[in-house]
Every structure is written in structure tokens, then in C-alpha cells.
mmCIF file of C-alpha atoms in Angstrom:
data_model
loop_
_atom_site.group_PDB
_atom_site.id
_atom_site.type_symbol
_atom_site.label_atom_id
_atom_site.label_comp_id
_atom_site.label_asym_id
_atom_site.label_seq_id
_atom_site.Cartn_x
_atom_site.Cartn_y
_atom_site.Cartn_z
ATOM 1 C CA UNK A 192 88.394 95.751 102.980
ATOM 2 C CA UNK A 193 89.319 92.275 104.089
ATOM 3 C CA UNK A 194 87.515 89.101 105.032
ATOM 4 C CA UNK A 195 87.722 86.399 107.106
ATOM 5 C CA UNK A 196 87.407 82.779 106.338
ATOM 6 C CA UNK A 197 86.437 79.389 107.390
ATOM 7 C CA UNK A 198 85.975 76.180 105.446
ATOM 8 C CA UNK A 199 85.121 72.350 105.637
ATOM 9 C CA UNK A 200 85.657 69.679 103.810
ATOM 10 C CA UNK A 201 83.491 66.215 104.299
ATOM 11 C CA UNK A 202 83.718 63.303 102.299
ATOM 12 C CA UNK A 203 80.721 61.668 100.032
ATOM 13 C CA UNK A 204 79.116 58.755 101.909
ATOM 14 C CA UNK A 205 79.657 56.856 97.927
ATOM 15 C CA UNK A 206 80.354 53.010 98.832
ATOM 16 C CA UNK A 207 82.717 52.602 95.789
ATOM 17 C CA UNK A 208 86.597 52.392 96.376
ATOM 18 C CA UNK A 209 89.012 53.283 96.093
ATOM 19 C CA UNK A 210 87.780 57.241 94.370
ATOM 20 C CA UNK A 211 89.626 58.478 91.549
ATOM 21 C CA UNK A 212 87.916 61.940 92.044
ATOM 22 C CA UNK A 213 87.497 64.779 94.764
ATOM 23 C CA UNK A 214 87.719 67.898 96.075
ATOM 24 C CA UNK A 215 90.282 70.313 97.420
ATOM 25 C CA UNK A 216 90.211 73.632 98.300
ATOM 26 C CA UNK A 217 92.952 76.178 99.543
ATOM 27 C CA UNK A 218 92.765 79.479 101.387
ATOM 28 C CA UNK A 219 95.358 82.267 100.801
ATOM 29 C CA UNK A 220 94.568 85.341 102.539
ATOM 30 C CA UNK A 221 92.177 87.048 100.668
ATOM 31 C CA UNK A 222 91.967 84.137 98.109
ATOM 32 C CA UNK A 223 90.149 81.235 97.886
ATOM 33 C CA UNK A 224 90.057 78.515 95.464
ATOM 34 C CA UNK A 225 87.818 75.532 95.269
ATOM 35 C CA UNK A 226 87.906 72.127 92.988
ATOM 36 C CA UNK A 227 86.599 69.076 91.971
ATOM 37 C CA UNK A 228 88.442 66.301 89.428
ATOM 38 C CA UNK A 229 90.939 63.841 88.868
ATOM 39 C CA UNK A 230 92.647 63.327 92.116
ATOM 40 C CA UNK A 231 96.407 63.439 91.023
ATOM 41 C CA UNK A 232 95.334 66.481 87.776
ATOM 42 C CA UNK A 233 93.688 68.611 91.062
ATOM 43 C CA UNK A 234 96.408 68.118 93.227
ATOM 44 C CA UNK A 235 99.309 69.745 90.760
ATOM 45 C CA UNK A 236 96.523 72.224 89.302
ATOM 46 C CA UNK A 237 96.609 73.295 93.136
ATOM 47 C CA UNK A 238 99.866 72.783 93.963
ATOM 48 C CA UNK A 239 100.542 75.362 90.948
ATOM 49 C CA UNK A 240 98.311 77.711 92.111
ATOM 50 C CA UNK A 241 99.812 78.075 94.962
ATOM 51 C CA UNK A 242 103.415 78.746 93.931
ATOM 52 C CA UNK A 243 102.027 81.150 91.255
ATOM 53 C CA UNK A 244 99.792 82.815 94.447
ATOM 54 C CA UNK A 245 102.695 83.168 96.093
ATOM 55 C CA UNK A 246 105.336 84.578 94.073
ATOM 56 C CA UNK A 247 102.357 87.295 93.032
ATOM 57 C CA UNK A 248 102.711 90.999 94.170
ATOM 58 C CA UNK A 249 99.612 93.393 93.979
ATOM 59 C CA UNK A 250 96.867 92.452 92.113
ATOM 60 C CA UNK A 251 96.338 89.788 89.699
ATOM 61 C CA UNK A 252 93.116 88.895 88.229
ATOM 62 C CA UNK A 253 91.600 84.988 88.954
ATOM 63 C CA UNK A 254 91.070 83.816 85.236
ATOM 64 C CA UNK A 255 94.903 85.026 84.469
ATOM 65 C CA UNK A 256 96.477 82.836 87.624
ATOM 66 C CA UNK A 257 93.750 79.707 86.850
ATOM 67 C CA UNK A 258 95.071 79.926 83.072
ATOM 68 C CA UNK A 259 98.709 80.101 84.003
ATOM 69 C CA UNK A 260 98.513 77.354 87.131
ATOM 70 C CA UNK A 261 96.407 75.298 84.167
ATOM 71 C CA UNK A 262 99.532 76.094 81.453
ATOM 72 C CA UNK A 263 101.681 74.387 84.208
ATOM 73 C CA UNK A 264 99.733 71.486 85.087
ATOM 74 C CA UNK A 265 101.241 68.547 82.865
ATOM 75 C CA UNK A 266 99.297 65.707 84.503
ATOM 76 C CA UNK A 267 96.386 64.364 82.253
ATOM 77 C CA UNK A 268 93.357 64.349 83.806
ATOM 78 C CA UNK A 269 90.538 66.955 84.207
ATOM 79 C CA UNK A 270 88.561 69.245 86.619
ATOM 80 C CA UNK A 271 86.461 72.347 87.471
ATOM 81 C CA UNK A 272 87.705 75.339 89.324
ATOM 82 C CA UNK A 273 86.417 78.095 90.969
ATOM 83 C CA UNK A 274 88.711 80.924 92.062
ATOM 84 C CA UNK A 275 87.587 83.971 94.506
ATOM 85 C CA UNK A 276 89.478 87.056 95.085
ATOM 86 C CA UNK A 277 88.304 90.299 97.728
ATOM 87 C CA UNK A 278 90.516 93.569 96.039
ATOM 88 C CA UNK A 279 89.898 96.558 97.768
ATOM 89 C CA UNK A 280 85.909 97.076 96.884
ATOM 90 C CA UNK A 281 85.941 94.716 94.739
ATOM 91 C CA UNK A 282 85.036 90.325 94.411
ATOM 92 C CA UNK A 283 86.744 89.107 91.362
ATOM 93 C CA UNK A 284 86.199 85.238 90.530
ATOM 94 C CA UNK A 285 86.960 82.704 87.627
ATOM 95 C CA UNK A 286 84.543 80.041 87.766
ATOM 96 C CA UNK A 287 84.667 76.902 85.112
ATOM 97 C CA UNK A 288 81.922 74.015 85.971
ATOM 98 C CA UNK A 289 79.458 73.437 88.621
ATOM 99 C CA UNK A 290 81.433 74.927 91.523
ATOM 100 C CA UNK A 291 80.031 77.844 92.907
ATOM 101 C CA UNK A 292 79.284 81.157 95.536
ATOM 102 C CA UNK A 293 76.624 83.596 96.720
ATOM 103 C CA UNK A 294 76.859 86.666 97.908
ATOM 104 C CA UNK A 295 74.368 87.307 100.432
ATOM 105 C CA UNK A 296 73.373 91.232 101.785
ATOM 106 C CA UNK A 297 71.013 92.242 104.679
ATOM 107 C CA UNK A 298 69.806 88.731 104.667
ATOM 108 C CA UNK A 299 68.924 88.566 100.943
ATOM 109 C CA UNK A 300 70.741 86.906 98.319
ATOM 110 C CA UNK A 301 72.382 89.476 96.058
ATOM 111 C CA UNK A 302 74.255 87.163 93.142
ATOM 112 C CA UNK A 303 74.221 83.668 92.211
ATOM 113 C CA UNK A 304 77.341 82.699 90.005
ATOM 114 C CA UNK A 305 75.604 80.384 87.050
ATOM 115 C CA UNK A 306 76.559 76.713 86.576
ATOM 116 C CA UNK A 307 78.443 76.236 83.500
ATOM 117 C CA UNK A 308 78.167 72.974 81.749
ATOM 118 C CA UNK A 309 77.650 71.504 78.054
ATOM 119 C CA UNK A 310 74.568 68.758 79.089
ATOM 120 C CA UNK A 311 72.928 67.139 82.136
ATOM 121 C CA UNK A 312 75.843 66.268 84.787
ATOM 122 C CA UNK A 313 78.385 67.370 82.390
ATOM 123 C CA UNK A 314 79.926 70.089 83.785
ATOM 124 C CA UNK A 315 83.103 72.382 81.515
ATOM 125 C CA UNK A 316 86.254 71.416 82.964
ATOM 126 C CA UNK A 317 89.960 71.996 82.632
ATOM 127 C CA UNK A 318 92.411 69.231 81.324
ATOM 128 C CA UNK A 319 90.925 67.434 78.578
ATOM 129 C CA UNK A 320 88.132 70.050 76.620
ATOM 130 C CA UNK A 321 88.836 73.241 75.208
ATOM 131 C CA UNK A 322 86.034 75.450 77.886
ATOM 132 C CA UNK A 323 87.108 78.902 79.039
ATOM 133 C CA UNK A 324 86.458 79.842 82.488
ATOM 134 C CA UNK A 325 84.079 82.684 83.140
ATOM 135 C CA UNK A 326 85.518 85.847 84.373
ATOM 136 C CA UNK A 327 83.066 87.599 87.382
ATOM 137 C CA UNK A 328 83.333 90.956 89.375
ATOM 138 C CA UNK A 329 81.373 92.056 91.485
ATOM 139 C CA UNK A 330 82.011 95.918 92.558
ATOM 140 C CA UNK A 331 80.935 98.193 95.711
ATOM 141 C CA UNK A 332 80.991 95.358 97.965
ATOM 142 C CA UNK A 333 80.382 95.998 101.669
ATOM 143 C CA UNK A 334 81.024 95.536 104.978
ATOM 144 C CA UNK A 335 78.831 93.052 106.203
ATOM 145 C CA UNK A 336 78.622 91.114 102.965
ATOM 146 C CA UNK A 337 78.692 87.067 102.893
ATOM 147 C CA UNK A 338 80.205 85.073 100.363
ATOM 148 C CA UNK A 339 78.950 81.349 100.630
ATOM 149 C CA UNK A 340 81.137 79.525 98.062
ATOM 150 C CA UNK A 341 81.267 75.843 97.344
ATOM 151 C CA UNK A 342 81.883 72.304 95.458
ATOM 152 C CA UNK A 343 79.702 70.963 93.709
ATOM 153 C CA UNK A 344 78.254 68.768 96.255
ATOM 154 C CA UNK A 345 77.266 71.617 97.953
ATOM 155 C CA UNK A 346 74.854 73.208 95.022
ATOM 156 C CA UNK A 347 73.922 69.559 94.227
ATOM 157 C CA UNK A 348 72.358 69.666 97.472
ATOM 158 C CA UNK A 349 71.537 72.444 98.885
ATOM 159 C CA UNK A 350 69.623 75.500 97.323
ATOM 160 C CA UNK A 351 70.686 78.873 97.594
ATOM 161 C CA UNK A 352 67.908 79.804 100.052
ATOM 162 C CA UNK A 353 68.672 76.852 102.266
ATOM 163 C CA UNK A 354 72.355 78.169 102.431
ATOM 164 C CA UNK A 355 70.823 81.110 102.986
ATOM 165 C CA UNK A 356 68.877 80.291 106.288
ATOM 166 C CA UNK A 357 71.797 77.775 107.562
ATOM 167 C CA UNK A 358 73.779 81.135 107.568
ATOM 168 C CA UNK A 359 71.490 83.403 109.344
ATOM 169 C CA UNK A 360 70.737 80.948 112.000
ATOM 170 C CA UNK A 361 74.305 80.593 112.685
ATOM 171 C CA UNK A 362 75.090 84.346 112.465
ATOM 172 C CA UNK A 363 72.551 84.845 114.784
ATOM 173 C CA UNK A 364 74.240 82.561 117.770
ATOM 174 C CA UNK A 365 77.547 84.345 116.740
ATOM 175 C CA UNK A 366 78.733 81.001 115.329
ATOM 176 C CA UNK A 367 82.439 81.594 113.988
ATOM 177 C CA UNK A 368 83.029 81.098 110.306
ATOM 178 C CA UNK A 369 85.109 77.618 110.039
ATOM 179 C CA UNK A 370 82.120 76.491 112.184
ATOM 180 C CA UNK A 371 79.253 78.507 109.780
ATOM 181 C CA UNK A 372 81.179 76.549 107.154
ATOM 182 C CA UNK A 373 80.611 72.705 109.129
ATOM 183 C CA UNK A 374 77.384 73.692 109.596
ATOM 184 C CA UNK A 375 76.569 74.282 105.634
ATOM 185 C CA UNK A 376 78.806 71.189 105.116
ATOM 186 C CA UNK A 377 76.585 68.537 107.254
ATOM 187 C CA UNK A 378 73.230 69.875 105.985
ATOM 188 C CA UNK A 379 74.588 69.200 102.393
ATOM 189 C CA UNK A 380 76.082 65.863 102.943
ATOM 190 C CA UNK A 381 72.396 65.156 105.160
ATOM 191 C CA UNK A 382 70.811 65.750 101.922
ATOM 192 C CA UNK A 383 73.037 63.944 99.972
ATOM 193 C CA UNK A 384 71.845 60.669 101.063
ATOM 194 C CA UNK A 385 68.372 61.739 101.313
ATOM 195 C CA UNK A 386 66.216 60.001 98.751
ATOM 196 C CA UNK A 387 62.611 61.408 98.970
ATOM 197 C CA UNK A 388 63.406 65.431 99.290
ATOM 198 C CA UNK A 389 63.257 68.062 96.088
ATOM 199 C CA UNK A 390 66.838 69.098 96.029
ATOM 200 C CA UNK A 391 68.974 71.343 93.347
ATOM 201 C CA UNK A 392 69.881 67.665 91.655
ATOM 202 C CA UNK A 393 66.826 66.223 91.187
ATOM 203 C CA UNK A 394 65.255 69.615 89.757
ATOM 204 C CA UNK A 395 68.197 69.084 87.514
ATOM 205 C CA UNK A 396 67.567 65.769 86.323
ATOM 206 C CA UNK A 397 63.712 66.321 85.982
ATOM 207 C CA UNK A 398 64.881 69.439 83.220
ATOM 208 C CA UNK A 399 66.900 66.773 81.263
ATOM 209 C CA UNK A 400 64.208 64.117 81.592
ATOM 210 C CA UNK A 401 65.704 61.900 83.772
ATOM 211 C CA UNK A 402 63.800 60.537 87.075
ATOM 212 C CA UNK A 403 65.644 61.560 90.216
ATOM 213 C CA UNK A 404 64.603 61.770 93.992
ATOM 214 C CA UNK A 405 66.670 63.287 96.459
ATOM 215 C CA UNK A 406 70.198 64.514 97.037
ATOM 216 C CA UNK A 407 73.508 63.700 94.624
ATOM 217 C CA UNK A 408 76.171 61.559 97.005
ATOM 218 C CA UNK A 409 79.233 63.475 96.504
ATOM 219 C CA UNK A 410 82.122 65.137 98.711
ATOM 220 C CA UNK A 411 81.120 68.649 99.490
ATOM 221 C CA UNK A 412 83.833 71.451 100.508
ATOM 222 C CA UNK A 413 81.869 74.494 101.769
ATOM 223 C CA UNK A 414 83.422 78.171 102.699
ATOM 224 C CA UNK A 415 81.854 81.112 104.580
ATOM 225 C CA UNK A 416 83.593 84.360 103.997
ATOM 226 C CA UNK A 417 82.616 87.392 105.916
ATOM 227 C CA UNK A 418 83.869 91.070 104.688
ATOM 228 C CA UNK A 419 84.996 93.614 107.099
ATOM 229 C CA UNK A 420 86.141 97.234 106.751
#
């Protein structure tokens, strides 16, 4: 099985300059990889990545090339990571902080991945705290199958039904997937500056006690993944 891949990145509409933080995400065949930190930590943790990605033959689990591409990265600083991998029949991810992905089947939403963090908009990160990422797999995956991954601008935003729908009403005009993925990215960065509507932030803040209306201004990076034979 394969899958094919689009992504887009769009910037947080935050006034304050110049940002010391920010996503990046890089695609590598059947690989994704999304994060959100330090500017200068994320950069190496990618650039790291990538060279370990690359010199890779066959299979090698997510958590053991995030560890190793972390073991390398020498730049202080911190952020979260999520990592995606398609083997065969299989969806292996490493996930540490509020980054995130669905799965989506016959037009229902088949797995969440949870949000891992110690309090209220403090997510587990790499670089300066001692939090494991956690290791997912997801087996018998199908043809037809959508993976919906993201920052965490994106899950800020957006719920997982609203993804959801963005998705089907794309699929159904036969929308290709870098623009599936622009389409998921505006309606979350839309949100984001919203300050009246019930989003995945707010519900958060109302759980810790805090008062919060609307979206959480923040870049978002969204990817839409479709699996084929």
C-alpha cells in the first residue's frame, strides 16, 4: 500500500514580531513529520531527521528515528513532534505534544491520536523536559483510508468532525490532496481569529477554568494523506 500526500502551511495572523516559534513539516515518501517549537531547535531536529530518513533502508519504526534525530540535535531549545509512517498494512506514528492525525473510514472517524500534555497549554515537548513520545500503530489499514494530520493550530481550531466534513466536501468535487490540505488550512486559520465560536481551545480552557471565546491564533500546517493499493 502507498499514499499520496499534500500539505499546507499558513502562518498565525499573531501581531507580535519578530516569532521565536513555528512550525515545519517535511514529507518523505511514505513519511511525514510535523512540528512546532523553537525556531532554530526545530530546524536541526528536522534537518536530522532527514539525513537519518535518508540513509534508512527497510523499515524503521517512528519513535526510534525521532529519538535518534533528538540524540543529534545539540541546539537548546524545545518542541513537539509528530512522526507518521504507512508500512505495508500498517500506520506507525510517534507523537509527543499537541500535534496530531485522524484516520477517517467510509466517512466516519476511525482513531483520534490523544493530546499529550502535563497542564492547560502545556504541551510534552522535546529539548528541555524529560517526556517520552508515544508510540502508535494502527494495523489492517485500507485502501480508501484518510489520514488528516496536523500542528497544533490545526486541533486548536478545528474539531475532528469539522475536519471531517471539510474533507468529504472536497473529496466529493475530486479536489486533489495539496489542495484538500489548503482547504483544512484556511478554515483553521478562519477560526483562529474568530472570537465568539466554541472551538477545540476554548473547550480546553473552560476544563482548566480559564474564560476563553473562540479560536487560538497560531500557525497551522495541515496534511491530507490518501492510501491506495
Amino acid at each position: 500500500m502507498k499514499m499520496i500526500s499534500g500539505s499546507k502551511f499558513l502562518p498565525g495572523q499573531e501581531k507580535k514580531k519578530p516569532k521565536r516559534k513555528g512550525d515545519v513539516h517535511v514529507i518523505l515518501g511514505q513519511t511525514l513529520i510535523i512540528g512546532h517549537g523553537s525556531s532554530q531547535y526545530l530546524s536541526n531536529l528536522m534537518h536530522n531527521f532527514v539525513r537519518l530518513h535518508k540513509k534508512t533502508t527497510g523499515f524503521t519504526h517512528p519513535k526510534e528515528l525521532l529519538n535518534n534525530a533528538y540524540m543529534e540535535t545539540k541546539i537548546s531549545g524545545s518542541s513537539t513532534a509528530c512522526i507518521i509512517t504507512l508500512y505495508e498494512r500498517s500506520l506507525y506514528a510517534a507523537n509527543i505534544g499537541d500535534n496530531g492525525f485522524i484516520l477517517i473510514r467510509n466517512e466516519e472517524i476511525l482513531y483520534e491520536s490523544p493530546i499529550q500534555q502535563h497542564t492547560y497549554k502545556v504541551p510534552h515537548q522535546l529539548g528541555t523536559t524529560n517526556d517520552i513520545p508515544e508510540e502508535i500503530k494502527l494495523t489492517e489499514v485500507e485502501a480508501g483510508d484518510i489520514v488528516v494530520a496536523g500542528s497544533a493550530g490545526l486541533f486548536n481550531n478545528l474539531f475532528s468532525h469539522e475536519i471531517k466534513e471539510v474533507v468529504l466536501t472536497e473529496m466529493r468535487k475530486n479536489t486533489a490532496p495539496a489542495m484538500i490540505a489548503s482547504e483544512i488550512a484556511k478554515k483553521a486559520i478562519e477560526r483562529s481569529v474568530d472570537t465568539s465560536r466554541f472551538t477545540p481551545y476554548s473547550k480546553a480552557a473552560w476544563k482548566a477554568g480559564k474564560r476563553h471565546k473562540g479560536g487560538k491564533l497560531s500557525d497551522v500546517t495541515a496534511l491530507f494523506c490518501f492510501i491506495l493499493p
